[in-house]
mmCIF file of C-alpha atoms in Angstrom:
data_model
loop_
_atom_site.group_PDB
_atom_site.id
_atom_site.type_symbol
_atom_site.label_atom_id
_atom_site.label_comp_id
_atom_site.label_asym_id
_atom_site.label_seq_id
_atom_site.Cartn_x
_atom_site.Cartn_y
_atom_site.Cartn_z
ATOM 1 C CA UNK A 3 5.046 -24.416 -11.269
ATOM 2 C CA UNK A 4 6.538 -21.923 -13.741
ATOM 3 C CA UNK A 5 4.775 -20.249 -16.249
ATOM 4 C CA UNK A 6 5.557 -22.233 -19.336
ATOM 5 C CA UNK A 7 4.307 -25.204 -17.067
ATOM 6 C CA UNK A 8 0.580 -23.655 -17.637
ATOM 7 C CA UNK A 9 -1.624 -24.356 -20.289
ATOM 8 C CA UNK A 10 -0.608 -22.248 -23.948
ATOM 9 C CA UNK A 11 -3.971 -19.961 -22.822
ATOM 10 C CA UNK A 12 -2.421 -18.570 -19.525
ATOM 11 C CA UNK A 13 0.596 -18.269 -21.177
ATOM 12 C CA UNK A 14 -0.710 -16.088 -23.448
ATOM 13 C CA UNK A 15 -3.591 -14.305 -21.284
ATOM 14 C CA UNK A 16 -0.362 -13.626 -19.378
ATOM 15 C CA UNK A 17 1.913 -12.205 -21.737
ATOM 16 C CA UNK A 18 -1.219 -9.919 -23.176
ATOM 17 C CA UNK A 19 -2.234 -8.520 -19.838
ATOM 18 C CA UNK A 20 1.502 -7.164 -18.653
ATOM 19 C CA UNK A 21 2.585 -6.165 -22.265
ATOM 20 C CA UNK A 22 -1.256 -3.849 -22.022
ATOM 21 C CA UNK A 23 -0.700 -3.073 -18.576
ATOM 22 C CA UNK A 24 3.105 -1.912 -19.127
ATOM 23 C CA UNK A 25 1.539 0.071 -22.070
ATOM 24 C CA UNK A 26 -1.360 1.826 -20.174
ATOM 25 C CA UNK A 27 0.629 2.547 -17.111
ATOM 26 C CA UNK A 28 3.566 4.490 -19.219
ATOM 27 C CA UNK A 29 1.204 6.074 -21.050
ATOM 28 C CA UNK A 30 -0.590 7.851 -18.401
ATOM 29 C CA UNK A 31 2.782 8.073 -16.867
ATOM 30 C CA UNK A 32 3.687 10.546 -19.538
ATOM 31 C CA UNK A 33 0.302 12.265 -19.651
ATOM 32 C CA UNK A 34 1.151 13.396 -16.357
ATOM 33 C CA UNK A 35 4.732 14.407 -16.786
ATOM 34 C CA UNK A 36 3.545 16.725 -19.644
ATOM 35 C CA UNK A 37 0.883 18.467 -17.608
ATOM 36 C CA UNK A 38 3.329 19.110 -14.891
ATOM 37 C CA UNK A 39 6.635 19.970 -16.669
ATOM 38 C CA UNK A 40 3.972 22.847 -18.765
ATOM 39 C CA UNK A 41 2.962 23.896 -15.461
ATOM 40 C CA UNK A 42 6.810 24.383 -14.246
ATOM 41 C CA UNK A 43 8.500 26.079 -16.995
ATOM 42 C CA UNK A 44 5.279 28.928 -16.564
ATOM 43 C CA UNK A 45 6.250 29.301 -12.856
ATOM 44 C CA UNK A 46 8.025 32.613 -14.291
ATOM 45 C CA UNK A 47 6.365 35.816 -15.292
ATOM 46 C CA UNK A 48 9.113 36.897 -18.177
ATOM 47 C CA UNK A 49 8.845 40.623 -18.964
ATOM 48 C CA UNK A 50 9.806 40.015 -22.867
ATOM 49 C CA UNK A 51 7.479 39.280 -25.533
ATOM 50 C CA UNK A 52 9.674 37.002 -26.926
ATOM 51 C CA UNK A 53 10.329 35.270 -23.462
ATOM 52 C CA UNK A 54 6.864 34.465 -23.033
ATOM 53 C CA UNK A 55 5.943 33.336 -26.604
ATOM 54 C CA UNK A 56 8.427 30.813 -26.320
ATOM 55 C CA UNK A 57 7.484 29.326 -22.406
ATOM 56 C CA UNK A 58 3.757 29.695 -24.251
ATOM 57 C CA UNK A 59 4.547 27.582 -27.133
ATOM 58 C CA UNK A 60 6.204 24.946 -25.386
ATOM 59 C CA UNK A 61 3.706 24.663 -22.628
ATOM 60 C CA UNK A 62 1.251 24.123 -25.692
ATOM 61 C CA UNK A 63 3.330 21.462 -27.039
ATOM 62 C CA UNK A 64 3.179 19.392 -23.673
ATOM 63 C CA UNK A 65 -0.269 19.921 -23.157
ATOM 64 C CA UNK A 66 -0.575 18.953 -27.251
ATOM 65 C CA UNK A 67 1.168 16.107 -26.913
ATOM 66 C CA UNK A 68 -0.732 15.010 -23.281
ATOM 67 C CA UNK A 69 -3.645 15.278 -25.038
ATOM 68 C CA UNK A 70 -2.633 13.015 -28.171
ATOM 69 C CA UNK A 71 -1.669 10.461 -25.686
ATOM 70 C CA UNK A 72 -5.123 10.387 -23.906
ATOM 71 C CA UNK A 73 -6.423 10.360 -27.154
ATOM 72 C CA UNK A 74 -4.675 7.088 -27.591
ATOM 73 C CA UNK A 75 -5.151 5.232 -24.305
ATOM 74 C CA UNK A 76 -8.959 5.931 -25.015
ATOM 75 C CA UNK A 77 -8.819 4.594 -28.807
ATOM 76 C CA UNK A 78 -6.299 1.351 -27.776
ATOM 77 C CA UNK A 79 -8.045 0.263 -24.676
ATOM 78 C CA UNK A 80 -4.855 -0.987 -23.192
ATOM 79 C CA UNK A 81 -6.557 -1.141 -19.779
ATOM 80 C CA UNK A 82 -9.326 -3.092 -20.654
ATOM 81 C CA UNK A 83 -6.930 -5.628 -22.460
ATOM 82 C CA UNK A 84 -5.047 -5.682 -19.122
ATOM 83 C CA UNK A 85 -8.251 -6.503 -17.019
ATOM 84 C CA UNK A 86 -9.505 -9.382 -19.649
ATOM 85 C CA UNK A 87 -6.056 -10.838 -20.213
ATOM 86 C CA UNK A 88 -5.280 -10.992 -16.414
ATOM 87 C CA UNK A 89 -9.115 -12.692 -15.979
ATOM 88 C CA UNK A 90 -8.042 -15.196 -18.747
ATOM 89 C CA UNK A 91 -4.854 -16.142 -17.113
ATOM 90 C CA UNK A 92 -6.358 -16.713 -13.729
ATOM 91 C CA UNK A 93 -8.786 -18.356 -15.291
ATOM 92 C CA UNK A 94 -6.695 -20.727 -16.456
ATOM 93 C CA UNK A 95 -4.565 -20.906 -13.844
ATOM 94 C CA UNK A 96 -7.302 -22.117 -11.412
ATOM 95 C CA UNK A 97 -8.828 -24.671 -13.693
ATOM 96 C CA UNK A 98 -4.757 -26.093 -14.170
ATOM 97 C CA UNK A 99 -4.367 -26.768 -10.426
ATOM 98 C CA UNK A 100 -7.990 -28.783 -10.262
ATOM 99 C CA UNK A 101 -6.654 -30.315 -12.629
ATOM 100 C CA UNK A 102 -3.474 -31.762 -11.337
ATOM 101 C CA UNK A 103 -4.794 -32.061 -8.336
ATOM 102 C CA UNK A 104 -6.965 -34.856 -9.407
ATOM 103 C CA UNK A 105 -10.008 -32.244 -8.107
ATOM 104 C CA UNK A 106 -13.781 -31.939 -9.031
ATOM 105 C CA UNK A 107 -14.583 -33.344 -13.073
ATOM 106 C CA UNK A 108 -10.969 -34.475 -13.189
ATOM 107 C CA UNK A 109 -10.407 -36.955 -10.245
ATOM 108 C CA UNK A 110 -8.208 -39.419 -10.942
ATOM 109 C CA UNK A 111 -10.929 -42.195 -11.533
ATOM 110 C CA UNK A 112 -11.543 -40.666 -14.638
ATOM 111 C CA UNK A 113 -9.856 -42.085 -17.418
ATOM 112 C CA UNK A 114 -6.417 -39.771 -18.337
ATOM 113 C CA UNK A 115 -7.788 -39.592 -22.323
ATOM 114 C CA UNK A 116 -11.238 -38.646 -20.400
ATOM 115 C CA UNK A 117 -10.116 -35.999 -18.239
ATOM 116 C CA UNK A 118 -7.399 -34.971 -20.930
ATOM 117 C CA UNK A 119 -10.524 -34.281 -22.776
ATOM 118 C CA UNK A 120 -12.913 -32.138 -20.661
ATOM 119 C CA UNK A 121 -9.747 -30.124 -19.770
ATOM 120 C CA UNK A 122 -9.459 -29.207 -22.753
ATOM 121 C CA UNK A 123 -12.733 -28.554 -23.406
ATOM 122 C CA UNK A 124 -12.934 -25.957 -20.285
ATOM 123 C CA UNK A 125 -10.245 -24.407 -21.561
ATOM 124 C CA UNK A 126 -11.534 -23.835 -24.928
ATOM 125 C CA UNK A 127 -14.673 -22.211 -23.116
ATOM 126 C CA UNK A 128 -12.534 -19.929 -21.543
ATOM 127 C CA UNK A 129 -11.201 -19.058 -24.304
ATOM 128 C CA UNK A 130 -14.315 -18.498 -25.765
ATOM 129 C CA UNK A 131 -15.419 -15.899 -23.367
ATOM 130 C CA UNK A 132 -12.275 -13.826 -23.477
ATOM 131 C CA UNK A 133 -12.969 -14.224 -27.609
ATOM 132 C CA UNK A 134 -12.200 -10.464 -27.853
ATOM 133 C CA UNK A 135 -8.690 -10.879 -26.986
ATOM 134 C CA UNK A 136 -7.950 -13.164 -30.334
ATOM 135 C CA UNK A 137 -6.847 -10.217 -32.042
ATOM 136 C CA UNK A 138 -4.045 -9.189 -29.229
ATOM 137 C CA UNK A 139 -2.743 -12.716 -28.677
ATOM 138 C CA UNK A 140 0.586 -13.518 -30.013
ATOM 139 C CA UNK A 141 -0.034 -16.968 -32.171
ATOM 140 C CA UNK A 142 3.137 -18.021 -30.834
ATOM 141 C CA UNK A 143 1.983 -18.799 -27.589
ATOM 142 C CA UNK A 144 -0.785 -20.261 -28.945
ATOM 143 C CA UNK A 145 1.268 -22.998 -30.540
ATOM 144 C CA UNK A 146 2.438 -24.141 -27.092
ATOM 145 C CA UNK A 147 0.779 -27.242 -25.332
ATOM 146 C CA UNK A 148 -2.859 -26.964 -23.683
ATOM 147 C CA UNK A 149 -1.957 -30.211 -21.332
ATOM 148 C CA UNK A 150 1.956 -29.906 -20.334
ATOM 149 C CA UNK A 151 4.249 -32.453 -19.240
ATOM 150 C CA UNK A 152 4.692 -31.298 -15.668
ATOM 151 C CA UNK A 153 0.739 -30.549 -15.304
ATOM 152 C CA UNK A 154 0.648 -34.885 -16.095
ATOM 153 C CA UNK A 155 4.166 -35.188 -13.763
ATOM 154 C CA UNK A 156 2.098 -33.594 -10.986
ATOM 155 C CA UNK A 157 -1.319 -35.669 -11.987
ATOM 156 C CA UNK A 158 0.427 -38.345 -11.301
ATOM 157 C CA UNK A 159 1.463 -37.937 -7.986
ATOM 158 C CA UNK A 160 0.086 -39.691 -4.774
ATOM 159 C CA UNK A 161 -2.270 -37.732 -2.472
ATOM 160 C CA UNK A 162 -0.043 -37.410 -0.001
ATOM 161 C CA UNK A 163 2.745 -35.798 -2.549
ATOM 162 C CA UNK A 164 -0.468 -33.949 -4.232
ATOM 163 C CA UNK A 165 -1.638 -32.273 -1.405
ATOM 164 C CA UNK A 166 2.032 -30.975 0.216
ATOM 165 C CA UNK A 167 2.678 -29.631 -3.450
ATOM 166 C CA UNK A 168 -0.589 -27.967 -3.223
ATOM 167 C CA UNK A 169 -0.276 -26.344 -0.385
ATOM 168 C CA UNK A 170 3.600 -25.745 -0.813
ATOM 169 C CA UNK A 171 3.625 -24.382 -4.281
ATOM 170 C CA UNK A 172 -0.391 -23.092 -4.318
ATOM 171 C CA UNK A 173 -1.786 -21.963 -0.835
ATOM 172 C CA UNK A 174 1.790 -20.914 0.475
ATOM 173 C CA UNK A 175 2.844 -19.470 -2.693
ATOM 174 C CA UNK A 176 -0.087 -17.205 -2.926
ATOM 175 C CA UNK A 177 -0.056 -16.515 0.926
ATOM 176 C CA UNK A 178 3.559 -15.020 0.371
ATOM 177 C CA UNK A 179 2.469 -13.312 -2.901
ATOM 178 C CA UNK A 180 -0.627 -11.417 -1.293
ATOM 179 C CA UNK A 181 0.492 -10.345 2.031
ATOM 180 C CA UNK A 182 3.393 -9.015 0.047
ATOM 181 C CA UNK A 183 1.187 -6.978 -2.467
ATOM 182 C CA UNK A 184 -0.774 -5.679 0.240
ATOM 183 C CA UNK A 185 2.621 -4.214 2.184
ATOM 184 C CA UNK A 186 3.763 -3.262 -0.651
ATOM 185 C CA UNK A 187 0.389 -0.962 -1.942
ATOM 186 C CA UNK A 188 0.234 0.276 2.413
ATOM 187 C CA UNK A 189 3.438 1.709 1.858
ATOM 188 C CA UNK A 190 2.646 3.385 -1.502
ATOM 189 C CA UNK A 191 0.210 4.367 -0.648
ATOM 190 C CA UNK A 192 0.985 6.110 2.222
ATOM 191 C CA UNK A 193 3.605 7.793 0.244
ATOM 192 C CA UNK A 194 1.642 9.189 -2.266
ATOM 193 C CA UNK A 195 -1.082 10.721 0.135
ATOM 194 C CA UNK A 196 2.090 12.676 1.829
ATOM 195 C CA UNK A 197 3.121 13.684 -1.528
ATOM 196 C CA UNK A 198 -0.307 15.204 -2.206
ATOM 197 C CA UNK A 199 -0.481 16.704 0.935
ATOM 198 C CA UNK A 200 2.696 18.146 1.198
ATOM 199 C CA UNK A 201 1.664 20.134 -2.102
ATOM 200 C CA UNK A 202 -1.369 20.901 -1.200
ATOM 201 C CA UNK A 203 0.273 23.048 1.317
ATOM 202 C CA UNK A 204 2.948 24.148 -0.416
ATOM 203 C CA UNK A 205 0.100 25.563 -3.341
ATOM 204 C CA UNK A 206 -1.177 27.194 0.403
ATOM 205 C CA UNK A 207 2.244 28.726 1.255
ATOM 206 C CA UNK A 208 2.041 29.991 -1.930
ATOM 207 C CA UNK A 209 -0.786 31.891 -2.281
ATOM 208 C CA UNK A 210 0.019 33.705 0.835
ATOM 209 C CA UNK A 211 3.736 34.844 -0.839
ATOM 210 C CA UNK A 212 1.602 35.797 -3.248
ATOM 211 C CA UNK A 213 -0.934 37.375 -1.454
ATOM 212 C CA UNK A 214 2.018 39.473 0.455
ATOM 213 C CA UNK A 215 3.896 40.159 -2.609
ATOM 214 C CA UNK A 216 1.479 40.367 -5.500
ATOM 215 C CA UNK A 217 3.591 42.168 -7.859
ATOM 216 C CA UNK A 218 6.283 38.945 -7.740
ATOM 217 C CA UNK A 219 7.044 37.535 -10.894
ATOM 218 C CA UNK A 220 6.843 33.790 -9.692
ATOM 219 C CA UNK A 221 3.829 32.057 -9.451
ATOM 220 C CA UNK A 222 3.898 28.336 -8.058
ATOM 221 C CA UNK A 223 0.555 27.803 -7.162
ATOM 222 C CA UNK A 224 -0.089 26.274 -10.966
ATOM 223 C CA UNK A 225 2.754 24.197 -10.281
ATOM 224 C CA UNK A 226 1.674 22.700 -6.567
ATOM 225 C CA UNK A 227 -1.759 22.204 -7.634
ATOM 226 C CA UNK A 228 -0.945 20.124 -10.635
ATOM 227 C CA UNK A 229 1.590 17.747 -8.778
ATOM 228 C CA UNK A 230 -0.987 17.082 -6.557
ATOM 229 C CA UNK A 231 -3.872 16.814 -8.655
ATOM 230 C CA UNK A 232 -1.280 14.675 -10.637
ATOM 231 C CA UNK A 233 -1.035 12.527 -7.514
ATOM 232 C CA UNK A 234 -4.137 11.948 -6.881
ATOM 233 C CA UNK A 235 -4.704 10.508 -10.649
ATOM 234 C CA UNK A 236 -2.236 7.929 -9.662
ATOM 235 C CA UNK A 237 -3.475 7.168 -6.691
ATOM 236 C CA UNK A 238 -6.882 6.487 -8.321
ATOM 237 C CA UNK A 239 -4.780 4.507 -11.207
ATOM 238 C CA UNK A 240 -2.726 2.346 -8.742
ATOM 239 C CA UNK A 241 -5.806 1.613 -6.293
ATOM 240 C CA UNK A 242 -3.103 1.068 -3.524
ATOM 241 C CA UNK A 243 -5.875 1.252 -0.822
ATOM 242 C CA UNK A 244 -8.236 -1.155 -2.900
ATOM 243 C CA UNK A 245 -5.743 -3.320 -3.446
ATOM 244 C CA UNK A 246 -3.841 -3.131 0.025
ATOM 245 C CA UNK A 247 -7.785 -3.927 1.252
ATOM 246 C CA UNK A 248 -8.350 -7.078 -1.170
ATOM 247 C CA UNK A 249 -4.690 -8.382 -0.783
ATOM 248 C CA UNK A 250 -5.053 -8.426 2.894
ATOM 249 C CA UNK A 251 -8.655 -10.134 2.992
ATOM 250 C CA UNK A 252 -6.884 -12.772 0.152
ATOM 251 C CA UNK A 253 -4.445 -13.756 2.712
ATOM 252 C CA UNK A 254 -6.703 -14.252 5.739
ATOM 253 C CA UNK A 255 -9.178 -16.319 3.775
ATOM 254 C CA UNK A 256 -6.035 -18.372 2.429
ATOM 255 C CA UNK A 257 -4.644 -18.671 5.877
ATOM 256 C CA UNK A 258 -7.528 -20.190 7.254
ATOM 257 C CA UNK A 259 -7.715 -22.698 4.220
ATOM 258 C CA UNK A 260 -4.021 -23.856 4.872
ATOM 259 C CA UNK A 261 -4.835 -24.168 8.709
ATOM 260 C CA UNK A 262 -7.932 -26.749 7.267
ATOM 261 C CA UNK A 263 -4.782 -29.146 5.404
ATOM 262 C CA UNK A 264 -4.071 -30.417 8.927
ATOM 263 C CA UNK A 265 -5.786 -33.459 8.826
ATOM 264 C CA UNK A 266 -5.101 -36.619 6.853
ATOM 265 C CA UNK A 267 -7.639 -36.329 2.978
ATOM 266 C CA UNK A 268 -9.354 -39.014 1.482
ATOM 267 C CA UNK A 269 -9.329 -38.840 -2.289
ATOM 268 C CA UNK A 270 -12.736 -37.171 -2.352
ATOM 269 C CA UNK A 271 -12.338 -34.679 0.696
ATOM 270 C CA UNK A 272 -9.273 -33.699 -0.869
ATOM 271 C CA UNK A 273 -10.613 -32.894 -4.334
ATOM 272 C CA UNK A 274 -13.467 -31.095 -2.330
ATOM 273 C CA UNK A 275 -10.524 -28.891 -0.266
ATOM 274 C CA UNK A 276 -9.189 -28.092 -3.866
ATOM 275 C CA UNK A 277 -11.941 -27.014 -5.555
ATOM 276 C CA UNK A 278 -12.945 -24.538 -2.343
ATOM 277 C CA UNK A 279 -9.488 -23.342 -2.497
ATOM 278 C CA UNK A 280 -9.312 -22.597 -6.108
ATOM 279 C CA UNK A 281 -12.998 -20.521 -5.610
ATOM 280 C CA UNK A 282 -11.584 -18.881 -2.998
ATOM 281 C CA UNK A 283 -8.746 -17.477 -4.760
ATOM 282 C CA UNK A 284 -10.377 -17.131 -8.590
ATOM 283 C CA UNK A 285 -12.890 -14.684 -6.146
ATOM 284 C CA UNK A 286 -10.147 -12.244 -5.459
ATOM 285 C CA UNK A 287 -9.487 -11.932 -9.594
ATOM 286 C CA UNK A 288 -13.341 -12.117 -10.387
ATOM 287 C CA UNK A 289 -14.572 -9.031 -7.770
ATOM 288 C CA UNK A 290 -11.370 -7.736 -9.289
ATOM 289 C CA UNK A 291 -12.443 -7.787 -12.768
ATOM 290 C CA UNK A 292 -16.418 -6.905 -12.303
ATOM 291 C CA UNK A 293 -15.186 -3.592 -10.443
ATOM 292 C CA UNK A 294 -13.160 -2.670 -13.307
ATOM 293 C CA UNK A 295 -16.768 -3.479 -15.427
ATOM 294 C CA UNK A 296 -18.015 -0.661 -13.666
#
């Protein structure tokens, strides 16, 4: 499914959580930068008064301005608005695909205006719990459908075409997504744990130049200890090693649910596999969210 096939909510949830997270990300992006461009243009010990009131009062700029913009991220709350508007989305993600999978409180012995209904209401209780985010969601999206017409195309499918879309476009889509993610977040972070490293000992090397020559006029120990410290922030932003951890335990527990498909559902057995799938994977984005709570 694509993601104007969702309900208007995830939509929405969606569009909140990347627009906060682009936000947040850049910001502290920039924070950084500042702190470490002030810390290379003071590398140089200028002999001339003039020289060194002018490195000082652009250094004080940067650091001005990288203070303004954690000043911001702390009075926006962009990251929390990421968190909540990625746990809405999910949210409603994994309540769509019970749905059109005919699963738990919306089998397909209900009547359609029936389970039309309590989908609707579950969605309005989501909504209710991620109340906060009213004032950050674009109306727009609102406006769009709760109940789509390919979420009642794919309702009314057979089981047998039910269950190899679920497992095609749902259990094999997220498979492919996670085991990506958590390559992707080894590599980075392997990357970024060099980076520190290497100037962590370059900050080392130059100490001891310093230590030899202590009358030089460079000093780059400011320089190699705020790239790294620098690095480390973004390692502890990122969460590459969390992440590379959760992704990887996402796709084994999904694996072993798409090695259960092989065998031929009844209705209710099938609506049961569903609605353990769906826990299994709104897990991931819960444990996600409640460590963020801490």
């Amino acid at each position: 499914m694509k993601n104007n096939d969702y309900p208007n909510y995830f939509i929405a949830g969606d569009a909140v959580s990347t627009q906060a997270q682009s936000k947040y990300i850049n910001f502290v992006k920039y924070d950084l930068l500042l702190m470490i461009f002030s810390a290379l243009i003071s590398i140089y010990n200028y002999q001339t008064e003039e020289s060194k009131t002018f490195i000082y009062v652009i250094s004080g700029i940067m650091l001005l301005f990288a203070m303004l913009i954690s000043i911001i991220l702390k009075a926006k709350k962009y990251e929390d608005t990421w968190y909540r508007g990625r746990a809405l989305a999910e949210s409603c993600k994994t309540l769509t695909w019970r749905f059109i999978m005919c699963s738990e409180f919306f089998e397909n012995n209900i009547p359609a205006e029936e389970s039309d209904k309590r989908f609707i209401k579950r969605i309005k209780e989501i909504n209710n719990e991620f109340a906060d985010l009213n004032e950050v969601i674009s109306a727009k999206k609102i406006n769009a459908p709760i109940i789509t017409e390919e979420m009642r195309k794919i309702r009314g499918l057979s089981l047998n075409e039910r269950k190899e879309y679920y497992l095609e476009n749902r259990i094999e889509n997220q498979i492919q997504w996670y085991s990506s993610k958590a390559d992707n977040n080894k590599s980075k972070y392997e990357n970024w744990f060099s980076l520190v490293i290497i100037c962590q000992f370059l900050a080392l090397i130059s100490i001891g130049y310093l230590i030899k020559y202590p009358m030089s006029d460079f000093n780059l120990v400011g320089l190699f200890s705020t790239v790294s410290a620098s690095g480390f922030s973004w390692l502890q932003l990122k969460k590459y090693q969390e992440n590379k951890e959760a992704y990887t335990t996402a796709t084994s527990e999904l694996n072993l649910i798409k090695a259960e498909a092989n065998k031929n559902f009844s209705d209710e057995e099938f609506s049961k596999y569903v609605l353990d799938s769906e826990n299994a994977m709104s897990r991931e984005h819960t444990m996600w969210l409640a460590q963020k709570r801490m």
